[in-house]
Short mmCIF file of C-alpha atoms in Angstrom, two decimals:
data_model
loop_
_atom_site.label_atom_id
_atom_site.label_comp_id
_atom_site.label_asym_id
_atom_site.label_seq_id
_atom_site.Cartn_x
_atom_site.Cartn_y
_atom_site.Cartn_z
CA GLN A 1 83.52 116.29 90.80
CA VAL A 2 86.80 115.73 91.54
CA GLN A 3 89.20 112.82 89.27
CA LEU A 4 91.30 110.65 90.42
CA VAL A 5 93.36 108.76 87.80
CA GLU A 6 95.39 106.18 89.60
CA SER A 7 98.82 103.85 88.01
CA GLY A 8 101.55 101.89 87.73
CA GLY A 9 99.73 98.22 88.35
CA GLY A 10 101.09 95.27 86.45
CA LEU A 11 101.57 91.65 86.51
CA VAL A 12 104.24 90.88 89.94
CA GLN A 13 105.63 87.26 91.13
CA PRO A 14 105.30 86.40 94.74
CA GLY A 15 107.14 88.27 96.92
CA GLY A 16 107.82 91.05 94.49
CA SER A 17 107.12 95.28 95.21
CA LEU A 18 105.46 97.43 93.16
CA ILE A 19 104.31 101.06 93.53
CA VAL A 20 100.93 102.68 92.51
CA SER A 21 100.20 106.13 92.05
CA CYS A 22 96.97 108.69 91.84
CA VAL A 23 96.55 111.98 91.20
CA ALA A 24 93.73 113.92 92.21
CA SER A 25 92.56 116.98 90.41
CA ARG A 26 90.69 118.87 93.12
CA THR A 27 92.69 121.84 94.80
CA MET A 28 92.34 121.10 97.76
CA PHE A 29 93.39 118.07 97.66
CA ARG A 30 96.60 118.89 101.21
CA ILE A 31 92.68 119.08 103.14
CA TYR A 32 91.65 115.51 102.71
CA GLY A 33 92.72 112.50 104.03
CA MET A 34 93.05 109.42 101.08
CA GLY A 35 92.54 105.72 101.34
CA TRP A 36 93.93 103.23 99.02
CA PHE A 37 90.88 100.79 98.27
CA ARG A 38 91.13 97.54 96.30
CA GLN A 39 88.54 94.99 94.65
CA ALA A 40 89.20 91.41 94.51
CA PRO A 41 86.91 89.13 91.00
CA GLY A 42 83.39 88.34 93.28
CA LYS A 43 84.81 90.05 96.12
CA GLN A 44 83.13 93.35 97.41
CA ARG A 45 85.50 96.45 97.36
CA GLU A 46 88.14 96.93 100.47
CA TRP A 47 89.72 99.71 102.19
CA VAL A 48 93.63 99.07 102.35
CA ALA A 49 95.32 102.03 103.40
CA GLY A 50 95.02 105.84 104.70
CA ILE A 51 97.03 108.34 105.34
CA THR A 52 95.50 111.87 107.18
CA SER A 53 96.14 115.54 106.46
CA GLY A 54 98.74 115.28 108.44
CA GLY A 55 101.11 112.42 107.29
CA THR A 56 99.39 109.80 109.88
CA THR A 57 98.51 106.12 108.38
CA ASN A 58 96.29 103.16 108.79
CA TYR A 59 96.74 99.84 107.18
CA ALA A 60 94.33 97.29 106.79
CA ASP A 61 95.94 93.95 109.03
CA SER A 62 96.44 92.07 105.78
CA VAL A 63 98.91 95.29 104.30
CA LYS A 64 100.23 95.34 107.21
CA GLY A 65 104.13 95.81 107.42
CA ARG A 66 104.11 94.99 103.98
CA PHE A 67 102.63 97.94 101.98
CA THR A 68 103.19 102.18 102.95
CA ILE A 69 100.59 104.90 102.21
CA SER A 70 102.72 108.24 101.36
CA ARG A 71 100.94 111.20 100.31
CA ASP A 72 102.66 113.97 97.90
CA ASN A 73 100.53 117.51 98.80
CA THR A 74 102.48 119.74 95.65
CA LYS A 75 101.71 117.12 93.51
CA ASN A 76 98.00 116.00 94.57
CA THR A 77 99.58 112.77 94.27
CA VAL A 78 98.87 109.84 97.41
CA TYR A 79 101.51 106.52 96.28
CA LEU A 80 101.15 102.91 97.36
CA GLN A 81 103.97 100.83 97.79
CA MET A 82 103.27 97.53 98.24
CA ASN A 83 106.31 94.98 99.37
CA ASN A 84 106.44 91.25 99.60
CA LEU A 85 103.05 90.75 97.76
CA ARG A 86 101.10 87.33 97.90
CA PRO A 87 98.74 86.31 95.20
CA GLU A 88 95.99 87.14 97.41
CA ASP A 89 96.50 91.06 96.88
CA THR A 90 95.22 89.97 92.72
CA ALA A 91 93.04 93.56 92.75
CA VAL A 92 91.76 96.73 91.00
CA TYR A 93 93.24 99.05 93.37
CA TYR A 94 91.75 102.53 93.96
CA CYS A 95 92.35 106.01 95.81
CA ASN A 96 89.65 107.69 97.90
CA ARG A 97 89.01 110.22 99.79
CA ASP A 98 88.76 109.01 103.15
CA PRO A 99 87.16 108.93 105.44
CA THR A 100 84.12 109.30 103.47
CA PRO A 101 84.50 108.52 99.61
CA PHE A 102 83.54 110.58 97.06
CA ASP A 103 80.26 109.36 95.33
CA SER A 104 82.89 108.76 91.67
CA TRP A 105 85.42 106.53 91.94
CA GLY A 106 88.57 106.42 89.03
CA GLN A 107 89.08 102.97 86.79
CA GLY A 108 91.69 102.31 89.35
CA THR A 109 94.56 99.99 88.34
CA GLN A 110 94.93 96.00 87.83
CA VAL A 111 97.74 94.93 90.32
CA THR A 112 97.62 90.31 89.36
CA VAL A 113 100.41 88.25 91.61
CA SER A 114 101.37 85.35 89.72
CA SER A 115 104.03 83.08 89.18
#
């Protein structure tokens, strides 16, 4: 059973930046593709960005050019750098394996973009 712990969320003004992190307990972290997902109030969880075990990245159109996903396999950690944040980016952000998420999800980290 893997444990995923997200952190780094907070309140930020439109146009601001934030970086969120996720630490995975799985010792074989480095072989997995990982992704960031988000869920806004009243909406379904959506995929935001992914990074393969080899470091290839992909992004949802809504965040392309503003968000950057990265990973540090020595720390079992995946990051999401978010720039030029918009109110519509407000959501709880989660990380998980990508594709094929693990059944268990972390608690997520709340990101609120508001003036």
